[in-house]
Short mmCIF file of C-alpha atoms in Angstrom, two decimals:
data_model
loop_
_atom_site.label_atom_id
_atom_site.label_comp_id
_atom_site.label_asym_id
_atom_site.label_seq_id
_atom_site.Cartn_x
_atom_site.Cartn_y
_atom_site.Cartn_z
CA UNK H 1 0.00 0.00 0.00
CA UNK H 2 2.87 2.30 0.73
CA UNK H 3 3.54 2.07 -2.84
CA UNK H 4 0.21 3.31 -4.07
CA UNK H 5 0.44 6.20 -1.84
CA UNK H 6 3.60 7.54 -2.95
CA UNK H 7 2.31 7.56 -6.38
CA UNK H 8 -0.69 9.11 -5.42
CA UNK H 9 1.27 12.01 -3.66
CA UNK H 10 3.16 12.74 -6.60
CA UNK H 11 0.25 12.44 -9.21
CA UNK H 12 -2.56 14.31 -7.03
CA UNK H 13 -0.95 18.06 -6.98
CA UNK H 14 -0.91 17.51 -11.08
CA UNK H 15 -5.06 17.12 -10.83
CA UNK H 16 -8.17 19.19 -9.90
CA UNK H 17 -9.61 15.87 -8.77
CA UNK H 18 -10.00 11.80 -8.72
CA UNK H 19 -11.96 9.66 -10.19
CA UNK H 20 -12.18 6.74 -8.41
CA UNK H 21 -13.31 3.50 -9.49
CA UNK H 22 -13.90 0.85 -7.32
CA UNK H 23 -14.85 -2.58 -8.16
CA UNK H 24 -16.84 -4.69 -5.37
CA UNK H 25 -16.07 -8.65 -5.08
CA UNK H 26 -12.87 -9.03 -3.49
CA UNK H 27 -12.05 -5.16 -3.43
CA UNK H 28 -15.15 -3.69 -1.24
CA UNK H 29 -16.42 -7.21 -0.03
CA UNK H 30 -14.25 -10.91 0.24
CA UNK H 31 -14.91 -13.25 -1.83
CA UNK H 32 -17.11 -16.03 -0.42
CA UNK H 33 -18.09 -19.34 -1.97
CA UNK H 34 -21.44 -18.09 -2.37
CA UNK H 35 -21.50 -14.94 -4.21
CA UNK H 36 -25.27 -14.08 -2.48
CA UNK H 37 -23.34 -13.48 0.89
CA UNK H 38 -20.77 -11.27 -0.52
CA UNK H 39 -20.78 -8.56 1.77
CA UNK H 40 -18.87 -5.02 1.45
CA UNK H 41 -17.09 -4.50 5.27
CA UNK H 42 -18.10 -2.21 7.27
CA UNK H 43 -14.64 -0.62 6.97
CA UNK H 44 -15.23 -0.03 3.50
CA UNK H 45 -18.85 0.93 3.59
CA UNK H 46 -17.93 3.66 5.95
CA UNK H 47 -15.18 5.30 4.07
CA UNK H 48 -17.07 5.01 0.49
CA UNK H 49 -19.53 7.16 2.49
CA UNK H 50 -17.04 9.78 3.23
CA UNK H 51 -15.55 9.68 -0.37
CA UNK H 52 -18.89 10.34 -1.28
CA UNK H 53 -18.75 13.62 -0.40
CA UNK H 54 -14.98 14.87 -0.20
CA UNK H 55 -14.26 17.92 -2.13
CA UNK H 56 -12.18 16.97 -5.84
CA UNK H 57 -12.94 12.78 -5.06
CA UNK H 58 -15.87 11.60 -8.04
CA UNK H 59 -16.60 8.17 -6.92
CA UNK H 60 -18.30 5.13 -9.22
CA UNK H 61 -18.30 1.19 -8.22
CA UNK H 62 -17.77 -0.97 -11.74
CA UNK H 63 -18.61 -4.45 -11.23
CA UNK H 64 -19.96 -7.76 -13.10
CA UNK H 65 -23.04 -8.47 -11.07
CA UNK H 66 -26.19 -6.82 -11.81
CA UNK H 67 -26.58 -3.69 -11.14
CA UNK H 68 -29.45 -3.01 -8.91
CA UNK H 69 -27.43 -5.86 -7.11
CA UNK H 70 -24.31 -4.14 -6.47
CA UNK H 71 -26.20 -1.20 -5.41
CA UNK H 72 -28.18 -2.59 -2.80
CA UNK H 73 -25.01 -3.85 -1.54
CA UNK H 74 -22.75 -0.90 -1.38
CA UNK H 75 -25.70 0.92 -0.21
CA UNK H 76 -24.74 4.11 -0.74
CA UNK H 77 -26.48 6.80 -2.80
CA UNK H 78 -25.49 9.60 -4.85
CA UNK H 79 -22.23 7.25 -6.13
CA UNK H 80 -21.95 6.52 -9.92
CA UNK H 81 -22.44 2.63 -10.98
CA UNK H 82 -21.68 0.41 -13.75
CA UNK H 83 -23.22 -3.21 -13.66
CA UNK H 84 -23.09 -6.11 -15.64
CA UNK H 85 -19.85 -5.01 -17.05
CA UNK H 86 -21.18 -1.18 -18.31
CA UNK H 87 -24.53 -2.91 -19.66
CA UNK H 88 -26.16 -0.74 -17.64
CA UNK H 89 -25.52 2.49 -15.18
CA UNK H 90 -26.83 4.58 -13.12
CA UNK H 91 -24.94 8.14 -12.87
CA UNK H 92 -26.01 8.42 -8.78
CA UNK H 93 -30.08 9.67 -9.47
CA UNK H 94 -31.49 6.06 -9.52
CA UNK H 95 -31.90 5.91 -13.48
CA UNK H 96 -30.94 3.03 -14.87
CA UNK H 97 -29.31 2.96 -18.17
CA UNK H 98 -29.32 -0.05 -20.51
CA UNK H 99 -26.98 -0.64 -23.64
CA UNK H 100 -29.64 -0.70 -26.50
CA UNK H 101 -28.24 -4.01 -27.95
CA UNK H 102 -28.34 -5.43 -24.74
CA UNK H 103 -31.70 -4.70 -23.84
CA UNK H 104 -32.80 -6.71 -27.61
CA UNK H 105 -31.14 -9.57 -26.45
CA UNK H 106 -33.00 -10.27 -22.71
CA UNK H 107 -35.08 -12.75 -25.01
CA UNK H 108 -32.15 -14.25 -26.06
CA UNK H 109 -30.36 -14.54 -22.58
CA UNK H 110 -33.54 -15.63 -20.70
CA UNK H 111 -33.62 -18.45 -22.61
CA UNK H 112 -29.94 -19.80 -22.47
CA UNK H 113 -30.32 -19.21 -18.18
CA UNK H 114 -33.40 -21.37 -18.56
CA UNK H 115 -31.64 -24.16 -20.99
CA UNK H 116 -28.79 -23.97 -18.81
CA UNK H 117 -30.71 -23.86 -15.29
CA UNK H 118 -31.49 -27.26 -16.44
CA UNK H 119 -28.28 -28.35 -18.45
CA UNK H 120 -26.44 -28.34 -14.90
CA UNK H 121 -29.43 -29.27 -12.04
CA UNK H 122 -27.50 -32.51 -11.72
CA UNK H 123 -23.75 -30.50 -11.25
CA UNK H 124 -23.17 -30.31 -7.34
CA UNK H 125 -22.28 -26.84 -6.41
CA UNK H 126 -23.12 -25.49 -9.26
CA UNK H 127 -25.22 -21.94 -9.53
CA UNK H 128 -26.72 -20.40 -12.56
CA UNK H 129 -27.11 -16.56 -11.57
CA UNK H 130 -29.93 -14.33 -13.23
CA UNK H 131 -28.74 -10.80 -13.51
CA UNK H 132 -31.31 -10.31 -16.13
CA UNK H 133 -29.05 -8.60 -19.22
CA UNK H 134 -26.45 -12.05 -18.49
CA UNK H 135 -25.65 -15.12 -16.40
CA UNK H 136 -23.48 -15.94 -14.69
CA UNK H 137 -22.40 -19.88 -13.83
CA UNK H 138 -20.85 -20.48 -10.57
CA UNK H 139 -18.06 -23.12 -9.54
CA UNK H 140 -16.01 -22.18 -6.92
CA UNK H 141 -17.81 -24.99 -4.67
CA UNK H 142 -16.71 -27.24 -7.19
CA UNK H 143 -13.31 -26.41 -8.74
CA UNK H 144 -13.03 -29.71 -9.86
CA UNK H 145 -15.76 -29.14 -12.55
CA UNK H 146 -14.21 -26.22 -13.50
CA UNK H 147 -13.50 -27.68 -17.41
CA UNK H 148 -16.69 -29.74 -17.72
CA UNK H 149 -18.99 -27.03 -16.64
CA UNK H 150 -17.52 -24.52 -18.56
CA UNK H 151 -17.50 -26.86 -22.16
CA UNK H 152 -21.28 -27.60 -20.96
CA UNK H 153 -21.77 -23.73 -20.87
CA UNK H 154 -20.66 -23.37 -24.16
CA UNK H 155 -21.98 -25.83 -25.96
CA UNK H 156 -25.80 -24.54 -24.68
CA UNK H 157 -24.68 -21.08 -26.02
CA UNK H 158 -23.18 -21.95 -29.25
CA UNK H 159 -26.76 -24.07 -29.86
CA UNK H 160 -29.07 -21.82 -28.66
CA UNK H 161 -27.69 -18.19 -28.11
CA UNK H 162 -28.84 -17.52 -31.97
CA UNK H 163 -25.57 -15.68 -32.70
CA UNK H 164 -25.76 -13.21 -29.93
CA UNK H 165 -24.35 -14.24 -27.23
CA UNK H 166 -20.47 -14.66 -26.13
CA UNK H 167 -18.60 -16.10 -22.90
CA UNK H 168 -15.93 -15.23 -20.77
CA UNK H 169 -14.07 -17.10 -17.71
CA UNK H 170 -13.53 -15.41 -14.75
CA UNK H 171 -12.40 -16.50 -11.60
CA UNK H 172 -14.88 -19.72 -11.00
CA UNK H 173 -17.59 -18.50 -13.45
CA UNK H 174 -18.16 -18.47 -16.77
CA UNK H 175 -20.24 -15.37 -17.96
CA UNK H 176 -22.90 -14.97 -20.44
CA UNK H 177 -23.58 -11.86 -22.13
CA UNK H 178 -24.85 -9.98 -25.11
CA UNK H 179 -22.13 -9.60 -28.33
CA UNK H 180 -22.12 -5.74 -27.96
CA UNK H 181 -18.70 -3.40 -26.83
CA UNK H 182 -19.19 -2.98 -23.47
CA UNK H 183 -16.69 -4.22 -21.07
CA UNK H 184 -15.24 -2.34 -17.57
CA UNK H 185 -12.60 -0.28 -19.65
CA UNK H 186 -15.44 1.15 -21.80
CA UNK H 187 -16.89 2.06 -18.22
CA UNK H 188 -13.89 3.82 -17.33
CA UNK H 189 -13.08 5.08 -20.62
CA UNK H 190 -16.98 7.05 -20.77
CA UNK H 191 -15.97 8.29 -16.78
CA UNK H 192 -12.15 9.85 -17.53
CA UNK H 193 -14.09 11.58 -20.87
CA UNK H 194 -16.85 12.74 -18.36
CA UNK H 195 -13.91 13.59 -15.49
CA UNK H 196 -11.75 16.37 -17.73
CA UNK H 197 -8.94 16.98 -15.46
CA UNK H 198 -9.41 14.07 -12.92
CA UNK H 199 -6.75 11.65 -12.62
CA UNK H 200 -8.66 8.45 -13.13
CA UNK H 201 -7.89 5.49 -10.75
CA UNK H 202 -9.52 1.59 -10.72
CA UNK H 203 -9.43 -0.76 -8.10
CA UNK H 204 -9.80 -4.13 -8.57
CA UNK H 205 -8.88 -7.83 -8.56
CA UNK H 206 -9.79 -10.26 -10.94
CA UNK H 207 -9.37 -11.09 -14.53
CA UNK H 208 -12.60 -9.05 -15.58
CA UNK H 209 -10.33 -5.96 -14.58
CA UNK H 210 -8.03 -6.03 -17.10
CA UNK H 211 -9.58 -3.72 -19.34
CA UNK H 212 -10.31 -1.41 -16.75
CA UNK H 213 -6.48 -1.64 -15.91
CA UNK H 214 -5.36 -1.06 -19.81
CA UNK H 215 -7.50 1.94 -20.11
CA UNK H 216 -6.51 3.00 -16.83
CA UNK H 217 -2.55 3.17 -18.60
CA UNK H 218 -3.99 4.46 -21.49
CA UNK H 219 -5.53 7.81 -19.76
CA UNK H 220 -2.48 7.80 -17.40
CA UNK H 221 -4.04 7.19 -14.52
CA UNK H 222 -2.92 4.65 -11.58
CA UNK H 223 -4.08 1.36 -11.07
CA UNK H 224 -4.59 -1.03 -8.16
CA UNK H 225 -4.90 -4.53 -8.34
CA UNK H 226 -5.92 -6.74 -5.05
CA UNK H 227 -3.71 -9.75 -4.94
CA UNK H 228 -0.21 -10.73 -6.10
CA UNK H 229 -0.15 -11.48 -9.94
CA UNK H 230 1.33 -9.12 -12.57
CA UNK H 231 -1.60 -7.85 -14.73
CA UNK H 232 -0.33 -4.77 -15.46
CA UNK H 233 -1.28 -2.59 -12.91
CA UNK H 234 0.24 0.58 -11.18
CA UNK H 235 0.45 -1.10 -7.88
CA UNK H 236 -0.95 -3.70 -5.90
CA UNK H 237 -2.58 -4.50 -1.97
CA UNK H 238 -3.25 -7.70 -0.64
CA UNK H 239 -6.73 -7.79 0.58
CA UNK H 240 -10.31 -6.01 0.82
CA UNK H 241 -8.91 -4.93 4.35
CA UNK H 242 -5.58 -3.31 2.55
CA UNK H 243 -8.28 -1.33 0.37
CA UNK H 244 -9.78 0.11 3.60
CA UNK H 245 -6.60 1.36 4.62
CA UNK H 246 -6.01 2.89 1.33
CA UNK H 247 -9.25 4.47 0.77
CA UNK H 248 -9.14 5.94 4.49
CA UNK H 249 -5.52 7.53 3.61
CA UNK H 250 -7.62 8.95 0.70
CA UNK H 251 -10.41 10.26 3.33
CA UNK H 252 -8.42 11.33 6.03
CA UNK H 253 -5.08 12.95 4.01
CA UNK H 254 -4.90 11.88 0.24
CA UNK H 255 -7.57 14.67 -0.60
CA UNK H 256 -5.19 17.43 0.94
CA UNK H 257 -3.12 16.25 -2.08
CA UNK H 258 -5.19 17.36 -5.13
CA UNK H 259 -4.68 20.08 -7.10
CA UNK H 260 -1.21 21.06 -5.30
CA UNK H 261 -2.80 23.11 -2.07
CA UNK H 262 -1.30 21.91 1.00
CA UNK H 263 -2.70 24.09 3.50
CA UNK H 264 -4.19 21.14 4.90
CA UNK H 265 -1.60 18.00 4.01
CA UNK H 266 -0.47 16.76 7.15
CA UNK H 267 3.11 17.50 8.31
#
């Protein structure tokens, strides 16, 4: 964490503000086997609350789960969000957004979940997730399906997803979505356009990051990544826990940094 600071005190004084992205499983909340008691800590819920409001900080949570989902579970209003990987958003007054093409395609995705609901009742630890514009297949409870589920996936989308539908693996799931350009870099790409002068930051820690992370370089902006691999990021904390302590330097002394006045930096 010391590392992301440093780079945040020298790249603040260069900005007006930050733009900061957050994304929630496994950044705001642990991961858990079962993704419908992921949980943000209290830690984090607190200090997202106080971001909310500190002067030069624009604050948006990106994530793959559904959006009125993640919502509900940040619990926090007035905060921009992206769900469903920028299918749909909601700019912090409670209108939801959808991506056209995605929104043409529910018929399409409802009936994959359904075919696939039953494809896998008989897979033990198995979940098929309904976040409406995509689905998600679960299989951390059984890693040792990991292959087998996933070619089962595919095979019910390549028969019935009618040409437009795609998947991508993630860290024990295997999403299905809609064939349009939307992924979390688009997300962050729309909020640096929207955030002229903001150095743009991201948050995050799984494999669905990484084009959040590469448009992240691309704007010049600093990158976090929770865990220990190399993706390409500016820097790197170990835990949900390590983001807490990072976001409350950001509360309590990182905003002194922005825009170069230090009347009130700490000594």
């Amino acid at each position: 964490m010391t590392e992301t600071i440093g780079v945040l005190q020298t790249r603040l004084p260069d900005h007006e503000g930050l733009l900061l992205c957050l994304d929630f499983d496994g950044t705001l909340a642990p991961i858990v086997d079962d993704p419908e008691e992921a949980t943000i800590t209290p830690t984090n819920a607190e200090l997202v609350e106080r971001l909310r409001g500190a002067p030069g900080i624009k604050l948006a949570v990106v994530s793959g789960r559904g959006l009125e989902d993640v919502r509900d579970r940040v619990d926090v209003s007035d905060v921009t969000y992206a769900g469903n990987y920028g299918i749909e958003t909601d700019h912090g007054d409670g209108d939801i957004e959808v991506h056209p093409e995605a929104e043409a395609a529910e018929p399409v995705v409802e009936e994959v979940r359904t075919r696939l609901e039953d494809e896998l009742a008989d897979e033990d630890g198995v979940a098929v997730e309904d976040k409406r514009w995509t689905t998600t297949v679960h299989f951390r409870r059984a890693p040792d399906r990991a292959e087998a589920v996933t070619e089962r996936v595919e095979a019910v989308v390549d028969e019935h997803g009618d040409d437009q539908l795609v998947t991508a693996s993630g860290r024990a799931i295997v999403e299905i979505k809609p064939d349009v350009e939307t992924n979390k870099g688009e997300v962050v790409d729309a909020f640096a356009a929207a955030a002229d002068g903001y150095l743009p930051m991201y948050v995050g820690d799984d494999v669905g990051d990484r084009s959040a992370f590469e448009a992240i370089a691309s704007a010049g902006g600093v990158s976090v990544y929770v865990g220990d691999e190399d993706i390409g990021a500016t820097a790197t904390v170990e835990s949900p826990e390590e983001v807490a302590a990072l976001l409350r330097w950001l509360a309590d002394d990182g905003v002194s940094y922005i825009g170069g006045n230090d009347s009130d930096r700490p000594q």
